[in-house]
């Protein structure tokens, strides 16, 4: 048998695994999967969804993550994608054909809007937007060609809540599917499939991985019929997820519930304390009774996360960007859901079609992390005092 070092370099020695029973699954990397014999190779296509045939189609590590998501989403099946945006784009593309009509909630994640308007349009799909807070608007826009309704609740940055069961009923009546980007709530706090949705996506990049160091997304579907088009299309496109990254997401997953519980409690207290501050306009946190759609939140959500936004009065808005430089603990950054608290000044820009944003176009999005609550509040106060000073000086100058 093999005695040459060249050969030894290639073969993997088998070590005993009996008695080695770690808490988490190891990182199983592979492109090639080996087969017992020629017959097993010939039959590899019949190994079924739990079998292994090629690294791109899953390893024990990626399958473990998929299975965990399938259970939490109450789904039939989950597929990993290299990012949350990839999950959104692939989920929509798998179900749309030339001539189909796609309805997007006006408040969806902006890159999804961009993807629809740039690429789906190019493929002959008609795009229209609807107001997620007024489902009569959705109903009026649904047509015979409508194949998919895509939404996010709460909406990106501006946090509009949508009645998912009602939207699902409207979509299904017209023979369309409902897809929900569930990144804000995570599979712990909202179960879109149980509420009637057909497809749910998650940017695992955010809370599930939880440490701001990995990009990954997931597509989960309600039944096996919906799984088939996704599986086939991502196979043809060569989309897979790295087992190393999946392992990082699995590690983050273990602390997800505890992190969320902490972040949402602090976010809720901050949202309450910020309400009524003279330099703040509205506080957009679904858990506040003053939030439009709060009754939907109470009915459908099992909890909240730690991301929320605030708007500003006209006289204050021009001073928000300079005031942010007074933050010392909150970092300025976009991809939320990690351990570090983040502040990001956002603008709607041209990202509205079916609705109009009526307030100044600077919205501050805060992601509450795991730092000491009092120190975080002090930091926010430092920024708000600067904002008050700058606004007063601005007024005096006019
Ligand atoms: C961040 C985000 C995404 C995209 O996730 P990436 O992994 O960064 O591509 C999708 N949807 C929502 C709602 C997000 O916040």
XYZ file of C-alpha atoms and ligand atoms in Angstrom:
413
model
C 0.000 0.000 0.000
C 0.972 3.623 0.282
C 4.460 4.122 1.559
C 5.708 7.081 -0.383
C 5.619 10.451 1.329
C 4.028 11.900 -1.781
C 1.160 9.496 -1.327
C 1.078 10.062 2.437
C 0.732 13.754 1.749
C -2.425 13.037 -0.193
C -4.184 10.417 1.933
C -6.098 11.416 5.047
C -5.246 9.103 7.938
C -8.360 7.812 9.627
C -8.326 8.532 13.333
C -10.717 7.046 15.826
C -13.797 9.216 16.424
C -15.348 6.926 19.022
C -15.508 8.763 22.339
C -14.953 12.092 20.633
C -18.278 13.812 21.001
C -17.896 17.592 20.903
C -20.779 19.958 21.706
C -20.782 21.515 18.252
C -20.210 19.991 14.841
C -16.728 20.349 13.390
C -15.841 22.125 10.179
C -16.303 19.635 7.353
C -14.709 21.040 4.232
C -15.064 19.344 0.884
C -15.381 19.707 -2.802
C -14.928 15.997 -3.546
C -16.902 13.322 -1.744
C -15.494 9.803 -2.069
C -17.594 6.773 -2.947
C -17.262 3.176 -1.756
C -17.310 1.754 -5.259
C -18.321 2.451 -8.840
C -21.938 1.476 -8.186
C -22.204 3.980 -5.326
C -20.803 6.656 -7.620
C -23.266 5.760 -10.364
C -26.139 6.083 -7.902
C -24.973 9.292 -6.256
C -27.893 11.227 -7.706
C -30.284 9.020 -5.738
C -28.823 9.732 -2.315
C -31.687 12.096 -1.546
C -31.639 15.412 0.252
C -29.866 13.950 3.302
C -27.121 12.315 1.250
C -23.795 13.782 0.181
C -22.568 13.872 -3.398
C -20.494 17.030 -3.842
C -19.243 19.739 -1.488
C -21.211 22.445 -3.235
C -24.437 20.645 -2.351
C -23.702 20.456 1.341
C -21.363 19.104 4.004
C -22.277 17.978 7.519
C -21.462 21.515 8.751
C -23.673 23.422 6.316
C -26.443 20.826 6.647
C -26.410 21.263 10.417
C -26.962 24.992 10.030
C -29.683 24.451 7.441
C -31.439 21.955 9.671
C -31.327 24.315 12.644
C -32.943 27.060 10.561
C -35.511 24.654 9.109
C -36.634 23.749 12.606
C -36.814 27.326 13.891
C -38.567 28.670 10.801
C -40.989 25.723 10.832
C -39.964 25.188 7.229
C -39.765 22.183 4.923
C -36.236 22.990 3.870
C -33.524 25.659 4.104
C -30.746 26.571 1.670
C -27.700 28.645 2.533
C -26.482 31.512 0.373
C -23.232 33.513 0.554
C -24.982 36.623 1.965
C -28.392 37.886 3.026
C -28.767 39.820 -0.183
C -27.868 36.721 -2.209
C -30.618 34.853 -0.338
C -33.146 37.569 -1.238
C -32.143 37.763 -4.891
C -32.039 33.978 -5.355
C -35.321 33.430 -3.535
C -37.110 35.853 -5.850
C -35.406 34.712 -9.036
C -36.189 31.035 -8.434
C -39.920 31.697 -8.760
C -40.128 34.391 -11.435
C -40.461 33.994 -15.178
C -40.579 36.424 -18.052
C -43.945 38.202 -18.043
C -44.515 37.744 -14.299
C -45.421 40.629 -12.025
C -43.543 41.172 -8.743
C -44.957 43.333 -5.958
C -42.414 44.682 -3.490
C -43.188 46.415 -0.221
C -42.001 50.001 -0.541
C -39.789 49.601 2.539
C -37.754 46.538 1.565
C -33.993 46.351 1.979
C -32.732 48.815 -0.686
C -30.409 46.368 -2.517
C -33.446 44.105 -3.064
C -35.249 47.012 -4.638
C -32.207 47.680 -6.774
C -31.927 44.030 -7.825
C -35.578 44.006 -8.905
C -35.344 47.267 -10.837
C -32.040 46.420 -12.507
C -31.909 42.675 -13.072
C -35.441 41.346 -12.768
C -36.687 44.063 -15.117
C -33.969 43.042 -17.564
C -35.308 39.485 -17.419
C -38.768 40.636 -18.444
C -40.415 40.801 -15.032
C -42.681 43.723 -14.196
C -41.997 45.409 -10.848
C -44.430 47.401 -8.784
C -44.261 48.708 -5.224
C -47.002 48.796 -2.590
C -47.554 50.465 0.755
C -47.014 47.759 3.405
C -49.089 49.675 5.956
C -52.153 49.753 3.683
C -53.033 46.335 2.320
C -55.930 47.772 0.298
C -53.093 49.216 -1.778
C -51.589 45.738 -2.155
C -54.974 44.305 -3.073
C -55.529 46.983 -5.717
C -52.175 46.277 -7.344
C -52.367 42.480 -7.463
C -53.088 41.235 -10.987
C -53.409 37.971 -12.839
C -49.683 37.977 -13.648
C -48.626 38.594 -10.029
C -46.409 35.681 -9.076
C -44.663 36.952 -5.964
C -45.262 39.505 -3.209
C -42.058 40.362 -1.349
C -41.921 42.191 1.952
C -40.081 42.881 5.130
C -41.741 43.553 8.483
C -40.683 45.798 10.057
C -39.356 47.618 6.982
C -35.661 48.418 6.626
C -34.682 51.539 8.619
C -38.174 53.066 8.835
C -39.673 50.011 10.570
C -43.191 49.917 9.094
C -45.092 46.864 10.324
C -47.068 44.791 7.854
C -49.946 42.398 8.466
C -48.333 39.193 7.155
C -51.383 36.871 7.513
C -53.513 39.378 5.614
C -50.902 39.854 2.877
C -50.533 36.059 2.582
C -54.297 35.682 2.158
C -54.357 38.363 -0.571
C -51.379 36.854 -2.389
C -52.732 33.309 -2.222
C -56.167 34.364 -3.458
C -54.437 35.640 -6.597
C -52.281 32.516 -6.933
C -49.125 34.368 -5.882
C -46.485 33.521 -3.294
C -45.521 35.635 -0.298
C -41.835 36.041 0.573
C -40.638 37.680 3.798
C -37.158 38.937 4.662
C -37.107 38.101 8.384
C -33.703 39.520 9.280
C -34.826 42.038 11.911
C -36.941 39.650 13.961
C -34.783 36.537 13.384
C -36.468 33.116 13.384
C -36.819 33.411 17.152
C -39.137 36.406 17.167
C -41.239 35.967 14.030
C -42.355 32.822 12.212
C -43.472 34.104 8.797
C -44.154 30.623 7.417
C -46.510 29.851 10.301
C -48.261 33.162 9.571
C -48.927 32.167 5.970
C -45.770 33.161 4.068
C -44.287 30.726 1.538
C -40.647 31.784 1.538
C -38.562 33.374 4.262
C -35.040 34.730 4.038
C -32.570 35.640 6.765
C -29.382 37.651 6.612
C -27.461 35.379 9.007
C -24.781 38.068 8.740
C -26.732 40.059 11.327
C -28.036 38.610 14.605
C -27.675 34.896 13.975
C -23.923 34.992 13.409
C -23.862 37.930 15.792
C -20.222 39.012 15.689
C -19.944 41.195 12.575
C -17.332 38.951 10.994
C -19.166 36.675 8.579
C -21.542 37.047 5.646
C -24.248 34.468 5.038
C -27.906 34.192 4.142
C -30.623 31.567 4.176
C -33.737 30.775 2.180
C -36.377 28.632 3.912
C -39.522 27.392 2.192
C -42.903 26.164 3.378
C -43.079 22.883 1.455
C -41.129 20.463 -0.717
C -42.648 21.785 -3.957
C -41.187 25.203 -3.214
C -37.829 23.665 -2.268
C -37.287 22.106 -5.688
C -36.975 25.295 -7.798
C -34.626 26.876 -5.240
C -32.451 23.769 -5.001
C -32.195 23.384 -8.759
C -31.486 27.024 -9.479
C -28.806 27.503 -6.837
C -27.182 24.260 -8.028
C -27.094 25.476 -11.612
C -25.763 28.841 -10.520
C -23.083 27.202 -8.396
C -24.145 28.879 -5.159
C -22.797 27.334 -1.989
C -21.783 28.432 1.496
C -18.401 27.937 3.091
C -18.327 25.337 5.898
C -15.894 27.567 7.824
C -18.378 30.415 7.697
C -21.273 28.086 8.509
C -19.340 26.971 11.571
C -18.986 30.599 12.687
C -22.720 31.117 12.228
C -23.430 27.949 14.227
C -21.255 29.252 17.041
C -23.106 32.572 17.070
C -26.434 30.735 16.946
C -25.777 29.220 20.370
C -25.972 32.619 22.071
C -28.639 34.151 19.806
C -31.534 33.958 22.245
C -29.542 35.407 25.136
C -28.063 38.202 23.025
C -31.455 39.093 21.617
C -33.090 39.139 25.016
C -30.460 41.544 26.321
C -30.308 43.781 23.243
C -34.081 44.090 22.946
C -34.541 44.961 26.630
C -31.920 47.718 26.454
C -33.267 48.945 23.103
C -36.776 49.101 24.572
C -35.603 51.179 27.554
C -33.605 53.501 25.285
C -36.545 53.844 22.872
C -38.800 54.872 25.774
C -36.286 57.351 27.154
C -35.606 58.891 23.743
C -39.332 59.427 23.113
C -40.100 63.001 24.019
C -36.517 64.239 23.846
C -36.782 67.663 22.160
C -34.078 66.901 19.576
C -35.800 63.661 18.524
C -38.760 63.449 16.143
C -40.229 59.939 16.279
C -38.797 56.802 17.799
C -39.371 53.878 15.440
C -39.296 50.804 17.668
C -42.042 48.207 17.075
C -42.300 47.452 20.802
C -43.468 51.006 21.647
C -47.262 51.427 21.901
C -46.876 54.738 20.002
C -45.508 52.876 16.965
C -48.001 52.609 14.076
C -48.788 48.916 13.677
C -47.866 48.111 17.294
C -50.989 45.883 17.491
C -49.574 43.755 14.650
C -46.306 43.511 16.571
C -48.125 42.379 19.723
C -50.179 39.836 17.814
C -47.523 38.266 15.564
C -44.078 38.774 17.094
C -42.634 36.797 19.991
C -40.182 39.538 20.888
C -38.110 42.286 19.369
C -34.490 42.776 18.496
C -32.200 45.633 19.454
C -32.309 47.664 16.241
C -34.444 50.756 15.967
C -34.428 54.180 14.344
C -35.119 57.766 15.306
C -36.170 60.690 13.151
C -35.427 64.385 13.757
C -37.301 67.686 13.573
C -36.485 69.955 10.588
C -34.284 72.299 12.634
C -32.251 69.449 14.119
C -31.760 67.215 11.056
C -28.909 69.205 9.417
C -26.801 68.749 12.584
C -27.104 64.980 12.964
C -23.976 64.025 11.002
C -21.601 66.352 12.909
C -23.197 65.356 16.237
C -22.413 61.691 15.535
C -18.728 62.459 15.890
C -19.385 62.974 19.618
C -20.123 59.268 20.046
C -17.278 57.349 21.654
C -18.768 53.955 22.445
C -21.291 53.538 19.634
C -19.318 52.866 16.463
C -20.422 54.263 13.121
C -21.219 51.328 10.878
C -23.895 49.625 8.873
C -24.249 45.874 9.310
C -26.067 45.559 12.619
C -26.785 42.694 14.983
C -23.284 42.217 16.397
C -21.896 42.603 19.914
C -20.760 46.184 19.298
C -23.367 48.948 19.403
C -23.651 50.825 16.133
C -25.093 54.094 14.919
C -25.745 54.675 11.213
C -27.213 57.807 9.670
C -29.511 56.607 6.901
C -31.423 58.328 4.154
C -34.373 57.203 2.077
C -33.084 58.936 -1.041
C -35.049 57.691 -4.026
C -36.093 54.457 -2.321
C -39.840 55.125 -2.188
C -42.423 54.743 -4.954
C -45.798 53.824 -3.438
C -45.417 55.983 -0.320
C -43.818 59.305 0.562
C -41.351 59.870 3.376
C -42.696 62.989 5.083
C -39.935 63.718 7.584
C -36.392 65.059 7.131
C -34.309 62.551 5.211
C -31.835 61.733 7.905
C -32.797 58.788 10.037
C -30.495 57.475 12.726
C -30.468 53.710 13.036
C -29.143 52.306 16.284
C -28.128 48.723 16.910
C -27.781 48.000 20.606
C -24.919 45.656 21.426
C -23.640 44.032 24.588
C -21.718 46.892 26.244
C -22.691 48.279 29.650
C -26.142 49.858 29.418
C -25.289 52.941 31.506
C -22.170 53.694 29.499
C -24.116 53.351 26.265
C -26.802 55.722 27.527
C -24.153 58.228 28.626
C -22.677 58.041 25.126
C -26.058 58.686 23.516
C -26.637 61.599 25.888
C -23.285 63.095 24.892
C -24.343 62.954 21.235
C -27.830 64.339 21.956
C -26.400 67.246 23.987
C -24.091 68.080 21.098
C -27.079 67.881 18.790
C -29.071 70.258 21.003
C -26.130 72.710 21.121
C -25.559 72.600 17.367
C -29.282 73.021 16.647
C -29.589 75.994 19.020
C -26.517 77.633 17.428
C -28.012 76.902 13.989
C -31.278 78.571 14.991
C -29.439 81.611 16.384
C -27.496 81.991 13.128
C -30.687 82.175 11.055
C -28.342 43.385 6.005
C -29.619 42.931 5.435
C -29.652 42.084 4.328
C -28.403 41.678 3.582
O -27.527 40.895 4.296
P -26.021 40.758 3.761
O -25.578 39.477 4.353
O -25.294 41.958 4.273
O -26.095 40.708 2.274
C -30.869 41.674 3.847
N -32.012 42.068 4.437
C -32.018 42.861 5.505
C -33.315 43.263 6.099
C -30.830 43.333 6.041
O -30.851 44.171 7.087
